Amino acid sequence: MPEAGHYGYKKTDGICDGVCGEPVSKAALTMSRLKCALRGFDLRALMAFLIGVPILILMIYAHGQKVTYFLRPIWESPPKPFKTIPHYYHENVTMENLCELHGWKVRDTPRRVFDAVLFSNELDILEIRWNELSPYVSEFVLLESNSTFTGMKKPLHFKENRHRFGFAESRLTYGMIGGRFVRGENPFVEESYQRVALDQLIKIAKIEDDDLLIMSDVDEIPSGHTIDLLRWCDDIPDILHLQLRNYLYSFEFFLDDKSWRASIHRYRSGKTRYAHFRQTDELLADSGWHCSFCFRYISDFAFKMQAYSHVDRIRFKYFLNPDRIQDVICRGADLFDMLPEEYTFQEIIAKLGPIPSTYSAVHLPSYLLKNVERFRYLLPGNCRRESG
């Protein structure tokens, strides 16, 4: 027992008492601390930590987007379901009967139809689209810019190849808008800017109330008989989205039937605005084709990857390698190495991996099948592309 009374006590640091307890000079204090601290560590655990953490960081960098998309059902709810309208068609059924099947009445004369698009570089797809719609469209409206949505300078491809579209010249309202070339800007800002300009070009084309206006990207192609039905029938909805069959790279890789952004409007002055988002809950079933990244040249794939609004999906430069792009096309895989953009785990898992090939070329745009030698690369069994 300590003696009663006042006594002093100085707290000591065991690690600082030398290498494992022996007194040491201040000069060796730092090394003493390190050695004694490491004595309590499992060296194998330390090595695993030093190696594992960088690997984990690298995996998150390389595959973090996949993890985010796979967990999408947790952090994002699915959109409200569309009210799908059954679509009836057969070439031997009269228009009066077709309108009646949809609950509409046939008109005495058809409405005028305006087809309006923003154009980048999809010359072949535009030719197929306009020939599909030509018998039913009163005016084609096309706007192109010398800038991509991402601010890259580009040629005026349509202007340079206008001779290919002589069949539409008498019904064409063409416009060109100069790019703003704002570095670092969100690509959707430039896209919105160009869509507003297209809205003005539509007015220049002298559209009138109750004319039909098709709003869709060039590669979202409504079928001709769908547009014919809607121009001849009364009492159709003021705005109607079109359900299109989703294809990737060509008509060999059928993804699903969930493309819905294309829409058709009964024009209303001061109210109708050109847009590419959801504008109503009504969707007309099986109304055409969406052929995304359907290009003849490998260089066009690389260009679009860098030009459109989702340029942030290019996480690595090797994504743009021509050999890789060709391999991805023939496998029906994803150019950006992404997981499916779905809202349930069941749908995500069902779509994992490459898209299976289809060998059906039934019910495709007629102009495509009439010009097989020119557009063979868009048909099943022809995945090889020219370099460009």
Short mmCIF file of C-alpha atoms in Angstrom, two decimals:
data_model
loop_
_atom_site.label_atom_id
_atom_site.label_comp_id
_atom_site.label_asym_id
_atom_site.label_seq_id
_atom_site.Cartn_x
_atom_site.Cartn_y
_atom_site.Cartn_z
CA MET A 1 0.00 0.00 0.00
CA PRO A 2 1.32 3.48 -0.86
CA GLU A 3 2.11 5.74 2.04
CA ALA A 4 -0.51 8.35 2.90
CA GLY A 5 0.07 11.89 1.85
CA HIS A 6 0.75 13.87 -1.35
CA TYR A 7 2.77 12.18 -4.07
CA GLY A 8 3.31 12.90 -7.76
CA TYR A 9 2.34 10.64 -10.70
CA LYS A 10 3.41 11.13 -14.28
CA LYS A 11 1.46 9.34 -17.05
CA THR A 12 3.72 7.61 -19.55
CA ASP A 13 3.16 6.51 -23.16
CA GLY A 14 4.08 2.85 -23.50
CA ILE A 15 4.77 3.21 -27.21
CA CYS A 16 7.15 6.07 -26.52
CA ASP A 17 9.16 4.12 -23.92
CA GLY A 18 11.31 2.62 -26.61
CA VAL A 19 11.05 -0.42 -28.74
CA CYS A 20 8.53 -2.36 -26.68
CA GLY A 21 9.14 -0.76 -23.34
CA GLU A 22 12.88 0.07 -23.10
CA PRO A 23 13.87 3.76 -22.64
CA VAL A 24 14.97 5.41 -25.84
CA SER A 25 16.36 8.74 -26.94
CA LYS A 26 14.17 11.26 -28.68
CA ALA A 27 16.10 10.74 -31.92
CA ALA A 28 14.80 7.15 -32.12
CA LEU A 29 11.31 7.98 -30.87
CA THR A 30 9.58 7.95 -34.28
CA MET A 31 10.92 4.53 -35.29
CA SER A 32 10.13 3.19 -31.83
CA ARG A 33 6.50 4.21 -32.16
CA LEU A 34 6.21 2.62 -35.62
CA LYS A 35 7.81 -0.68 -34.61
CA CYS A 36 5.74 -1.08 -31.50
CA ALA A 37 2.54 -0.15 -33.32
CA LEU A 38 3.23 -2.70 -36.07
CA ARG A 39 3.97 -5.39 -33.46
CA GLY A 40 0.24 -5.48 -32.67
CA PHE A 41 -0.79 -5.87 -36.33
CA ASP A 42 -1.33 -9.02 -38.34
CA LEU A 43 1.00 -8.48 -41.29
CA ARG A 44 -1.17 -10.53 -43.64
CA ALA A 45 -4.24 -8.46 -42.76
CA LEU A 46 -2.25 -5.30 -43.36
CA MET A 47 -1.10 -6.50 -46.79
CA ALA A 48 -4.65 -7.51 -47.70
CA PHE A 49 -5.84 -4.05 -46.73
CA LEU A 50 -3.15 -2.25 -48.74
CA ILE A 51 -3.84 -4.37 -51.84
CA GLY A 52 -7.61 -4.71 -51.47
CA VAL A 53 -8.51 -1.05 -51.05
CA PRO A 54 -6.96 0.10 -54.40
CA ILE A 55 -8.57 -2.86 -56.18
CA LEU A 56 -11.94 -1.98 -54.66
CA ILE A 57 -11.56 1.66 -55.73
CA LEU A 58 -10.64 0.53 -59.28
CA MET A 59 -13.66 -1.79 -59.47
CA ILE A 60 -16.00 0.97 -58.31
CA TYR A 61 -14.52 3.31 -60.93
CA ALA A 62 -14.87 0.72 -63.69
CA HIS A 63 -18.23 -0.78 -62.74
CA GLY A 64 -19.87 1.76 -60.46
CA GLN A 65 -22.37 2.68 -63.18
CA LYS A 66 -23.41 -0.96 -63.48
CA VAL A 67 -23.98 -1.18 -59.75
CA THR A 68 -26.10 1.98 -59.89
CA TYR A 69 -28.21 0.67 -62.77
CA PHE A 70 -28.65 -2.74 -61.15
CA LEU A 71 -29.93 -1.08 -57.97
CA ARG A 72 -32.25 1.23 -59.90
CA PRO A 73 -35.41 -0.57 -58.69
CA ILE A 74 -34.44 0.49 -55.15
CA TRP A 75 -33.86 4.19 -55.77
CA GLU A 76 -36.28 4.94 -58.63
CA SER A 77 -39.95 4.03 -59.03
CA PRO A 78 -41.28 3.02 -62.47
CA PRO A 79 -43.22 5.66 -64.40
CA LYS A 80 -46.99 5.59 -64.55
CA PRO A 81 -48.12 2.93 -67.04
CA PHE A 82 -49.47 4.10 -70.39
CA LYS A 83 -53.05 3.53 -71.39
CA THR A 84 -52.38 1.42 -74.47
CA ILE A 85 -54.86 1.72 -77.33
CA PRO A 86 -55.20 -1.47 -79.43
CA HIS A 87 -54.11 -0.93 -83.02
CA TYR A 88 -56.06 -2.59 -85.85
CA TYR A 89 -54.78 -2.84 -89.39
CA HIS A 90 -54.98 -4.96 -92.50
CA GLU A 91 -54.42 -3.81 -96.05
CA ASN A 92 -57.72 -5.36 -97.17
CA VAL A 93 -59.86 -3.59 -94.56
CA THR A 94 -61.45 -0.27 -95.54
CA MET A 95 -60.51 2.93 -93.74
CA GLU A 96 -64.09 3.34 -92.57
CA ASN A 97 -63.95 -0.05 -90.87
CA LEU A 98 -60.51 0.64 -89.39
CA CYS A 99 -61.65 3.93 -87.87
CA GLU A 100 -64.74 2.19 -86.47
CA LEU A 101 -62.61 -0.56 -84.89
CA HIS A 102 -60.74 2.15 -82.95
CA GLY A 103 -63.98 3.83 -81.84
CA TRP A 104 -63.50 6.75 -84.24
CA LYS A 105 -65.38 8.03 -87.27
CA VAL A 106 -63.98 8.38 -90.75
CA ARG A 107 -63.51 11.90 -92.16
CA ASP A 108 -64.64 13.18 -95.55
CA THR A 109 -61.09 14.36 -96.29
CA PRO A 110 -57.78 13.52 -94.57
CA ARG A 111 -55.93 15.99 -92.37
CA ARG A 112 -52.65 17.47 -93.51
CA VAL A 113 -49.58 15.84 -91.94
CA PHE A 114 -46.29 17.57 -91.01
CA ASP A 115 -43.24 15.45 -90.22
CA ALA A 116 -40.64 17.47 -88.27
CA VAL A 117 -37.16 16.24 -87.31
CA LEU A 118 -33.81 17.43 -85.99
CA PHE A 119 -31.12 16.00 -88.26
CA SER A 120 -27.56 14.97 -87.43
CA ASN A 121 -26.03 12.44 -89.83
CA GLU A 122 -28.56 9.59 -90.32
CA LEU A 123 -28.85 9.87 -94.12
CA ASP A 124 -29.87 6.26 -94.84
CA ILE A 125 -32.44 6.12 -92.04
CA LEU A 126 -33.88 9.48 -93.13
CA GLU A 127 -34.28 8.19 -96.69
CA ILE A 128 -36.10 5.10 -95.43
CA ARG A 129 -38.27 7.19 -93.10
CA TRP A 130 -39.33 9.76 -95.70
CA ASN A 131 -40.12 7.12 -98.30
CA GLU A 132 -42.23 5.23 -95.74
CA LEU A 133 -44.19 8.39 -94.91
CA SER A 134 -44.14 10.15 -98.29
CA PRO A 135 -47.63 9.07 -99.48
CA TYR A 136 -49.20 10.57 -96.36
CA VAL A 137 -47.10 13.63 -95.47
CA SER A 138 -48.01 17.11 -96.71
CA GLU A 139 -44.82 18.84 -95.55
CA PHE A 140 -41.43 17.60 -94.39
CA VAL A 141 -39.72 19.92 -91.89
CA LEU A 142 -36.01 19.41 -91.21
CA LEU A 143 -33.61 21.44 -89.09
CA GLU A 144 -29.88 20.78 -88.90
CA SER A 145 -27.05 22.49 -87.10
CA ASN A 146 -23.29 22.73 -87.60
CA SER A 147 -23.00 21.70 -83.94
CA THR A 148 -23.76 18.47 -82.11
CA PHE A 149 -25.59 18.52 -78.78
CA THR A 150 -22.17 18.16 -77.13
CA GLY A 151 -20.73 21.22 -78.90
CA MET A 152 -18.68 19.38 -81.55
CA LYS A 153 -18.50 21.06 -84.94
CA LYS A 154 -19.98 18.93 -87.71
CA PRO A 155 -20.72 19.22 -91.45
CA LEU A 156 -24.20 20.01 -92.74
CA HIS A 157 -24.77 16.46 -93.94
CA PHE A 158 -28.30 16.98 -95.24
CA LYS A 159 -27.40 20.13 -97.16
CA GLU A 160 -24.47 18.33 -98.80
CA ASN A 161 -26.68 15.35 -99.75
CA ARG A 162 -29.93 17.13 -100.51
CA HIS A 163 -29.98 15.64 -104.02
CA ARG A 164 -30.84 12.25 -102.47
CA PHE A 165 -34.20 13.62 -101.38
CA GLY A 166 -35.47 15.17 -104.59
CA PHE A 167 -38.78 13.32 -104.22
CA ALA A 168 -39.54 15.49 -101.15
CA GLU A 169 -38.12 18.82 -102.41
CA SER A 170 -41.49 20.38 -103.31
CA ARG A 171 -42.77 19.59 -99.80
CA LEU A 172 -39.66 20.46 -97.81
CA THR A 173 -39.13 23.25 -95.31
CA TYR A 174 -35.41 23.21 -94.51
CA GLY A 175 -33.61 25.23 -91.87
CA MET A 176 -30.07 25.55 -90.56
CA ILE A 177 -29.12 26.90 -87.14
CA GLY A 178 -25.60 27.84 -86.08
CA GLY A 179 -24.14 26.12 -83.05
CA ARG A 180 -23.47 27.93 -79.80
CA PHE A 181 -20.32 25.88 -79.01
CA VAL A 182 -20.45 26.40 -75.24
CA ARG A 183 -17.73 24.27 -73.65
CA GLY A 184 -18.62 22.21 -70.61
CA GLU A 185 -22.34 22.85 -70.95
CA ASN A 186 -24.91 20.14 -70.30
CA PRO A 187 -25.71 18.65 -73.75
CA PHE A 188 -29.44 18.77 -73.01
CA VAL A 189 -29.25 22.58 -73.03
CA GLU A 190 -28.08 22.63 -76.67
CA GLU A 191 -30.64 19.95 -77.55
CA SER A 192 -33.43 22.06 -76.05
CA TYR A 193 -32.13 25.13 -77.90
CA GLN A 194 -32.34 23.29 -81.22
CA ARG A 195 -35.82 21.91 -80.49
CA VAL A 196 -37.08 25.44 -79.80
CA ALA A 197 -35.64 26.51 -83.18
CA LEU A 198 -37.44 23.57 -84.83
CA ASP A 199 -40.66 24.78 -83.23
CA GLN A 200 -40.22 28.08 -85.06
CA LEU A 201 -39.41 26.34 -88.35
CA ILE A 202 -42.68 24.40 -88.10
CA LYS A 203 -44.55 27.70 -87.98
CA ILE A 204 -42.64 28.89 -91.04
CA ALA A 205 -43.90 25.74 -92.79
CA LYS A 206 -47.42 27.21 -92.33
CA ILE A 207 -48.92 24.53 -90.13
CA GLU A 208 -52.53 25.20 -89.12
CA ASP A 209 -54.85 24.12 -86.33
CA ASP A 210 -55.90 20.45 -86.48
CA ASP A 211 -53.09 19.52 -88.87
CA LEU A 212 -51.20 16.47 -87.61
CA LEU A 213 -47.63 17.03 -86.41
CA ILE A 214 -45.25 14.09 -85.98
CA MET A 215 -42.66 14.67 -83.25
CA SER A 216 -39.90 12.07 -83.23
CA ASP A 217 -36.19 11.56 -83.81
CA VAL A 218 -35.12 10.53 -87.30
CA ASP A 219 -34.60 6.90 -86.24
CA GLU A 220 -38.10 6.70 -84.69
CA ILE A 221 -40.10 5.80 -87.80
CA PRO A 222 -43.91 5.65 -87.65
CA SER A 223 -45.39 3.14 -90.07
CA GLY A 224 -47.14 4.66 -93.07
CA HIS A 225 -50.44 2.91 -92.37
CA THR A 226 -50.44 4.33 -88.80
CA ILE A 227 -50.18 7.90 -90.10
CA ASP A 228 -52.79 7.18 -92.77
CA LEU A 229 -55.19 5.93 -90.10
CA LEU A 230 -54.73 9.00 -87.90
CA ARG A 231 -55.15 11.50 -90.74
CA TRP A 232 -58.40 9.88 -91.90
CA CYS A 233 -60.10 9.30 -88.52
CA ASP A 234 -62.02 11.87 -86.50
CA ASP A 235 -62.11 12.04 -82.70
CA ILE A 236 -58.54 10.82 -82.25
CA PRO A 237 -56.79 12.09 -79.08
CA ASP A 238 -55.19 15.54 -79.28
CA ILE A 239 -51.84 13.97 -78.35
CA LEU A 240 -50.93 10.35 -78.86
CA HIS A 241 -47.64 8.58 -78.20
CA LEU A 242 -46.62 5.85 -80.63
CA GLN A 243 -45.37 2.48 -79.44
CA LEU A 244 -42.46 1.45 -81.67
CA ARG A 245 -40.54 -1.80 -81.97
CA ASN A 246 -37.07 -1.22 -80.52
CA TYR A 247 -34.12 -2.39 -82.65
CA LEU A 248 -30.39 -1.89 -82.05
CA TYR A 249 -27.72 -1.56 -84.79
CA SER A 250 -30.03 -3.10 -87.44
CA PHE A 251 -33.30 -4.98 -87.78
CA GLU A 252 -31.47 -8.12 -86.63
CA PHE A 253 -31.41 -7.18 -82.96
CA PHE A 254 -34.95 -6.73 -81.65
CA LEU A 255 -34.79 -5.43 -78.09
CA ASP A 256 -38.41 -4.85 -77.03
CA ASP A 257 -41.53 -2.83 -77.84
CA LYS A 258 -41.01 -0.16 -75.19
CA SER A 259 -40.06 2.79 -77.39
CA TRP A 260 -42.69 5.48 -76.72
CA ARG A 261 -41.12 8.94 -77.22
CA ALA A 262 -42.45 9.41 -80.75
CA SER A 263 -45.77 11.26 -80.70
CA ILE A 264 -48.38 12.74 -83.00
CA HIS A 265 -50.32 15.92 -82.25
CA ARG A 266 -53.41 17.66 -83.52
CA TYR A 267 -51.75 21.05 -83.79
CA ARG A 268 -53.04 23.92 -81.64
CA SER A 269 -51.63 27.43 -82.21
CA GLY A 270 -50.05 28.84 -79.07
CA LYS A 271 -50.28 25.49 -77.29
CA THR A 272 -48.40 22.81 -79.24
CA ARG A 273 -44.64 22.81 -78.57
CA TYR A 274 -42.09 20.48 -80.10
CA ALA A 275 -40.78 18.12 -77.43
CA HIS A 276 -39.34 14.65 -76.95
CA PHE A 277 -40.66 13.72 -73.52
CA ARG A 278 -43.88 12.19 -72.20
CA GLN A 279 -46.82 14.45 -72.98
CA THR A 280 -49.85 12.18 -72.45
CA ASP A 281 -50.82 8.80 -71.00
CA GLU A 282 -52.25 7.40 -74.25
CA LEU A 283 -50.13 5.10 -76.41
CA LEU A 284 -51.10 3.58 -79.76
CA ALA A 285 -49.78 0.02 -79.94
CA ASP A 286 -47.41 -1.34 -82.61
CA SER A 287 -47.04 1.87 -84.62
CA GLY A 288 -43.63 1.60 -86.26
CA TRP A 289 -39.91 1.05 -85.68
CA HIS A 290 -37.12 2.60 -83.65
CA CYS A 291 -33.74 1.61 -85.12
CA SER A 292 -31.13 3.05 -82.75
CA PHE A 293 -27.45 3.33 -83.82
CA CYS A 294 -28.36 1.88 -87.22
CA PHE A 295 -25.39 3.12 -89.25
CA ARG A 296 -23.49 1.88 -92.30
CA TYR A 297 -20.04 3.07 -91.14
CA ILE A 298 -18.10 2.38 -87.94
CA SER A 299 -17.05 6.04 -87.94
CA ASP A 300 -20.72 7.05 -87.63
CA PHE A 301 -21.11 4.92 -84.50
CA ALA A 302 -18.12 6.63 -82.90
CA PHE A 303 -19.40 10.04 -83.96
CA LYS A 304 -22.84 9.57 -82.45
CA MET A 305 -21.40 8.20 -79.22
CA GLN A 306 -19.57 11.51 -78.80
CA ALA A 307 -22.27 13.74 -80.27
CA TYR A 308 -25.54 12.94 -78.55
CA SER A 309 -26.78 14.00 -75.14
CA HIS A 310 -25.63 10.87 -73.28
CA VAL A 311 -21.94 11.42 -74.02
CA ASP A 312 -21.21 10.84 -70.30
CA ARG A 313 -21.67 7.12 -70.98
CA ILE A 314 -18.24 7.02 -72.65
CA ARG A 315 -16.33 6.17 -69.47
CA PHE A 316 -13.18 4.96 -71.24
CA LYS A 317 -11.53 6.00 -74.51
CA TYR A 318 -11.26 2.40 -75.70
CA PHE A 319 -15.06 2.37 -76.06
CA LEU A 320 -14.44 4.26 -79.33
CA ASN A 321 -11.98 1.70 -80.71
CA PRO A 322 -13.26 0.63 -84.18
CA ASP A 323 -12.47 -3.06 -83.61
CA ARG A 324 -14.35 -3.02 -80.33
CA ILE A 325 -17.35 -1.28 -81.91
CA GLN A 326 -17.48 -3.89 -84.69
CA ASP A 327 -17.32 -6.72 -82.16
CA VAL A 328 -20.09 -5.17 -80.06
CA ILE A 329 -22.35 -4.77 -83.11
CA CYS A 330 -22.03 -8.40 -84.21
CA ARG A 331 -22.63 -9.69 -80.67
CA GLY A 332 -25.64 -7.45 -80.09
CA ALA A 333 -23.96 -6.15 -76.93
CA ASP A 334 -24.05 -2.63 -75.45
CA LEU A 335 -21.72 0.03 -76.88
CA PHE A 336 -21.36 1.64 -73.46
CA ASP A 337 -21.10 -1.62 -71.50
CA MET A 338 -24.21 -0.70 -69.51
CA LEU A 339 -26.85 -2.80 -67.79
CA PRO A 340 -30.47 -2.62 -69.06
CA GLU A 341 -32.35 0.52 -68.07
CA GLU A 342 -35.28 -1.15 -66.33
CA TYR A 343 -37.25 -0.60 -63.15
CA THR A 344 -37.55 -4.15 -61.74
CA PHE A 345 -34.89 -6.73 -60.93
CA GLN A 346 -36.83 -9.29 -62.96
CA GLU A 347 -36.64 -7.16 -66.12
CA ILE A 348 -32.97 -6.30 -65.56
CA ILE A 349 -31.98 -9.95 -65.13
CA ALA A 350 -34.08 -11.03 -68.13
CA LYS A 351 -32.20 -8.59 -70.39
CA LEU A 352 -28.67 -9.27 -69.15
CA GLY A 353 -26.22 -10.13 -71.89
CA PRO A 354 -26.30 -9.58 -75.67
CA ILE A 355 -29.56 -9.26 -77.61
CA PRO A 356 -30.45 -12.52 -79.40
CA SER A 357 -30.52 -12.31 -83.20
CA THR A 358 -33.82 -12.43 -85.02
CA TYR A 359 -34.05 -13.77 -88.54
CA SER A 360 -37.42 -12.27 -89.36
CA ALA A 361 -37.57 -9.42 -91.84
CA VAL A 362 -41.37 -9.39 -91.93
CA HIS A 363 -43.29 -6.14 -91.46
CA LEU A 364 -40.30 -3.84 -91.97
CA PRO A 365 -40.40 -0.56 -93.94
CA SER A 366 -41.22 -1.42 -97.54
CA TYR A 367 -38.60 0.95 -98.99
CA LEU A 368 -35.91 -0.96 -97.11
CA LEU A 369 -36.97 -4.27 -98.66
CA LYS A 370 -37.32 -2.75 -102.13
CA ASN A 371 -33.72 -1.52 -101.95
CA VAL A 372 -31.99 -4.47 -100.35
CA GLU A 373 -28.72 -4.03 -102.23
CA ARG A 374 -28.27 -0.53 -100.82
CA PHE A 375 -29.40 -1.26 -97.27
CA ARG A 376 -28.44 -4.90 -96.77
CA TYR A 377 -26.43 -3.99 -93.66
CA LEU A 378 -29.73 -3.23 -91.89
CA LEU A 379 -31.12 -6.74 -92.42
CA PRO A 380 -30.51 -9.89 -90.35
CA GLY A 381 -27.21 -11.68 -90.95
CA ASN A 382 -25.26 -8.61 -92.08
CA CYS A 383 -23.53 -7.22 -89.01
CA ARG A 384 -20.19 -6.35 -90.64
CA ARG A 385 -19.74 -2.61 -91.20
CA GLU A 386 -17.59 -0.48 -93.46
CA SER A 387 -14.97 1.68 -91.73
CA GLY A 388 -16.19 4.98 -93.19
#
